[in-house]
PDB file of C-alpha atoms in Angstrom:
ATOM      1  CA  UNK A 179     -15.571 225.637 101.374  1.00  0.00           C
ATOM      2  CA  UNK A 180     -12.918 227.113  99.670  1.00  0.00           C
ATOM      3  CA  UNK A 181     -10.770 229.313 102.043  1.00  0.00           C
ATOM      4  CA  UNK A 182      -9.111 231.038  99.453  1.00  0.00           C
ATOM      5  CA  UNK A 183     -11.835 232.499  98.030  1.00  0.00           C
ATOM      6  CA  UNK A 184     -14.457 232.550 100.965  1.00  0.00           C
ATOM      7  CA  UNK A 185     -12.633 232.922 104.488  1.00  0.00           C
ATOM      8  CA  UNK A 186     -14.623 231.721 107.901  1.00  0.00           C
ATOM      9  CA  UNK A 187     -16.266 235.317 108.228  1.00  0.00           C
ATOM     10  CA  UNK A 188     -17.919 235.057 105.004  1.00  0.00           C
ATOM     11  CA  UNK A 189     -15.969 237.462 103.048  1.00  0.00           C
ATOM     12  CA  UNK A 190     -14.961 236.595  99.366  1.00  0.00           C
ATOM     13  CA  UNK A 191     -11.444 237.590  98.107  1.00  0.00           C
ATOM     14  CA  UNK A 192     -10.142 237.657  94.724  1.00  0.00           C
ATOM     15  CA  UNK A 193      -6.606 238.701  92.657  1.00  0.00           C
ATOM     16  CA  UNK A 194      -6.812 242.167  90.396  1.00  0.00           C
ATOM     17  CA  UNK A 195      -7.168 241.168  87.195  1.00  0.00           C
ATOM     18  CA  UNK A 196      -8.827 237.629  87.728  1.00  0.00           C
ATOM     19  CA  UNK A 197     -12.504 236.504  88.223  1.00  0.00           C
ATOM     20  CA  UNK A 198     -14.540 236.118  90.435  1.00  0.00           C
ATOM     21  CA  UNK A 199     -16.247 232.078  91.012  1.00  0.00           C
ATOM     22  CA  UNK A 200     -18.570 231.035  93.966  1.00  0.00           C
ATOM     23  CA  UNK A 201     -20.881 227.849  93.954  1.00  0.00           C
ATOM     24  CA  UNK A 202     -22.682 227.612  97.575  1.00  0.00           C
ATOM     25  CA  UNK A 203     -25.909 225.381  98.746  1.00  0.00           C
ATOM     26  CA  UNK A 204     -28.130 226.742 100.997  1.00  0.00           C
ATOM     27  CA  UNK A 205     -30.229 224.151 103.895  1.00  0.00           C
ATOM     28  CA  UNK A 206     -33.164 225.883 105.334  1.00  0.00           C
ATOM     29  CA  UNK A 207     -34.083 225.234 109.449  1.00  0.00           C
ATOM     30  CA  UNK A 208     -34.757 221.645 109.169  1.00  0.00           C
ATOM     31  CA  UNK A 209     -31.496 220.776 107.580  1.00  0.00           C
ATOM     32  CA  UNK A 210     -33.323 220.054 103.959  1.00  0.00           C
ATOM     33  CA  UNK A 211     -31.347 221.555 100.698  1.00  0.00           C
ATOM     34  CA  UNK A 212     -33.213 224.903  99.129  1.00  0.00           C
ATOM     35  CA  UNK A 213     -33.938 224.509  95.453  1.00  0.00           C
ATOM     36  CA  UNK A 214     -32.364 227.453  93.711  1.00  0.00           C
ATOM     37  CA  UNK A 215     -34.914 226.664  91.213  1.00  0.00           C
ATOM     38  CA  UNK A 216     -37.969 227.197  93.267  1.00  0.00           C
ATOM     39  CA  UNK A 217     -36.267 229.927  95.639  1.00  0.00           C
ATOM     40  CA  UNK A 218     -34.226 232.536  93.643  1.00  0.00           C
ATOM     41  CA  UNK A 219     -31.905 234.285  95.260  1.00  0.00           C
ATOM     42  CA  UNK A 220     -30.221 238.323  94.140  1.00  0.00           C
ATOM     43  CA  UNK A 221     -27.192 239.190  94.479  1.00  0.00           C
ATOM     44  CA  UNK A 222     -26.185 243.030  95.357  1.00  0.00           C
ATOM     45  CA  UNK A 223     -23.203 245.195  95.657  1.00  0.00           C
ATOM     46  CA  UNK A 224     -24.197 248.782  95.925  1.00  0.00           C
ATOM     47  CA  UNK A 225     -20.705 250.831  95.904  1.00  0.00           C
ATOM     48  CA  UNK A 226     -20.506 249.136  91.797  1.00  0.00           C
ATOM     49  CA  UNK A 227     -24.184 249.588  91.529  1.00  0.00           C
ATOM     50  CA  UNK A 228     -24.221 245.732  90.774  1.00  0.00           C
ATOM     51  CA  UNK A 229     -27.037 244.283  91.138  1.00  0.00           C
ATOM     52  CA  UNK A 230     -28.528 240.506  90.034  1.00  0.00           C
ATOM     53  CA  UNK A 231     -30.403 237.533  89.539  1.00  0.00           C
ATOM     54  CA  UNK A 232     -27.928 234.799  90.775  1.00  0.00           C
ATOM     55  CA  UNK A 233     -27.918 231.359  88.337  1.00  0.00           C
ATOM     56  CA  UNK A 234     -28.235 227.658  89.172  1.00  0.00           C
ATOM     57  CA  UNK A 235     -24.811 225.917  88.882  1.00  0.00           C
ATOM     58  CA  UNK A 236     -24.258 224.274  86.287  1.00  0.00           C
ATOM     59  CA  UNK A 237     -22.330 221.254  87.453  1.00  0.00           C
ATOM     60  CA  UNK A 238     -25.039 221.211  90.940  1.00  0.00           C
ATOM     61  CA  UNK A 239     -28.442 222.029  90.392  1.00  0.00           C
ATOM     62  CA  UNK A 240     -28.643 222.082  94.283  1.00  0.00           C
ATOM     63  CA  UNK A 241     -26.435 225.288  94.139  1.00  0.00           C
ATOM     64  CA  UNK A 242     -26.137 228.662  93.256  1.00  0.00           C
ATOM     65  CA  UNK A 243     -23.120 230.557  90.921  1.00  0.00           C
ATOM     66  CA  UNK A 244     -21.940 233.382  91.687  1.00  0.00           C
ATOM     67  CA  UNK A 245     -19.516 234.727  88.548  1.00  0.00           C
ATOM     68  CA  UNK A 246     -17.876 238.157  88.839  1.00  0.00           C
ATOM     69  CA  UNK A 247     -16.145 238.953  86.118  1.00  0.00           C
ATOM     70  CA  UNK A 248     -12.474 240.964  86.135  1.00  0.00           C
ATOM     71  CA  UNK A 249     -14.162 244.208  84.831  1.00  0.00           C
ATOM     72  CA  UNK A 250     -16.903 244.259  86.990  1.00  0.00           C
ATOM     73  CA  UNK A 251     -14.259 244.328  89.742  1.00  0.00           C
ATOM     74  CA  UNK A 252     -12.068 246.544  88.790  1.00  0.00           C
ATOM     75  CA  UNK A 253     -13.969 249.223  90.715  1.00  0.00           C
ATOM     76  CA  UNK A 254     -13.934 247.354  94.180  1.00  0.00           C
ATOM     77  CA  UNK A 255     -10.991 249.814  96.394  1.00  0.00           C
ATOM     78  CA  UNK A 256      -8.530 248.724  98.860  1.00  0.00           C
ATOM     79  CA  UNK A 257     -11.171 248.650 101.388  1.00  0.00           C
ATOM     80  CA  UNK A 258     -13.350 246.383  99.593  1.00  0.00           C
ATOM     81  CA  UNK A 259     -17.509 245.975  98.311  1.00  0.00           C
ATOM     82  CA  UNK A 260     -19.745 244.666 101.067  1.00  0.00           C
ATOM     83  CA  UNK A 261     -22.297 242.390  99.127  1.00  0.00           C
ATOM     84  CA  UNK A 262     -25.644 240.644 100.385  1.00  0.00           C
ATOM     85  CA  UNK A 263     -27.264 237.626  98.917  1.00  0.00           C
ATOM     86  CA  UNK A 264     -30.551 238.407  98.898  1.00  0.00           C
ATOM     87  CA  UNK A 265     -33.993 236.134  99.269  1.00  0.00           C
ATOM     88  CA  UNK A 266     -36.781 238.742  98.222  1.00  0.00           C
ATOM     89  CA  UNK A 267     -39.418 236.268  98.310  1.00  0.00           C
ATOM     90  CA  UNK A 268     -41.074 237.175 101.727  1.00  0.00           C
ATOM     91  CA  UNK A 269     -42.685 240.656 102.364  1.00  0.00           C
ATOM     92  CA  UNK A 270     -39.717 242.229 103.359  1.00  0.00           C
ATOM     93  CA  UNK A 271     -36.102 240.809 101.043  1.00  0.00           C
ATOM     94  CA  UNK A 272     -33.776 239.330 103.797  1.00  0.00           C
ATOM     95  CA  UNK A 273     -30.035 239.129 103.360  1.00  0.00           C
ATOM     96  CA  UNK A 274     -29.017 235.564 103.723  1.00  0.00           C
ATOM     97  CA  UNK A 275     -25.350 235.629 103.431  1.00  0.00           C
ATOM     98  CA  UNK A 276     -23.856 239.269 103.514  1.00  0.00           C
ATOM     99  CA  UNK A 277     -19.740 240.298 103.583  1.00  0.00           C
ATOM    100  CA  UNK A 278     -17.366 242.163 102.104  1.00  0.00           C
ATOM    101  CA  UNK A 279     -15.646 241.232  98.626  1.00  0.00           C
ATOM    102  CA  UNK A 280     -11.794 242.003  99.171  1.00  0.00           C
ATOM    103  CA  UNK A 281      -8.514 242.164  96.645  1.00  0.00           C
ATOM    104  CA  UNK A 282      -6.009 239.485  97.932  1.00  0.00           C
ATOM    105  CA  UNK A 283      -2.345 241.039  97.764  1.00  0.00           C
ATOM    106  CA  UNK A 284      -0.142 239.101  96.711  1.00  0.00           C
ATOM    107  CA  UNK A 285       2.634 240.959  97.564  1.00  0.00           C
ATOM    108  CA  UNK A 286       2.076 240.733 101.874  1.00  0.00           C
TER     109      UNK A 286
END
């Protein structure tokens, strides 16, 4: 894990003006890897009204990619954008990983 760009609670953090880049695996209960191609996963941030299909890494077919872009954050305030990564494949959509997307300052 990257602690610059997820910290220990879960919460991703970027820099205004820059991007947005987070590969992650997933194990289900009995410690086996989830196949992002059989088991797709959504991501959402309501306050931007964001809302999608999360891709396969390229470089890991064992992973998901998240890639926000520096427009599509421009929105997120000083308090942040909670997001949830959703599995919607059950009868009722679970968030599996769920946080807040925060603007690193630079200047504290």
């Amino acid at each position: 894990m990257d602690y610059s760009t997820v910290d220990e609670k879960g919460d991703l953090w970027f820099t205004r003006g820059e991007g947005l880049l987070v590969s992650f695996g997933e194990l289900d209960d009995l410690n086996a890897v989830v196949s992002p191609a059989t088991h797709p996963r959504y991501l959402s941030i309501p306050s931007i009204n964001h809302y999608e299909l999360i891709s396969v890494d390229p470089a890991d077919s064992d992973a998901w990619r998240i890639a926000l872009t520096p427009e599509l954050l421009a929105p997120v305030g000083l308090g942040g954008a909670a997001f949830s990564v959703i599995d919607n494949q059950g009868t009722v959509p679970v968030a599996i990983w769920s946080g807040v997307i925060r603007e690193r300052n630079l200047f504290q």
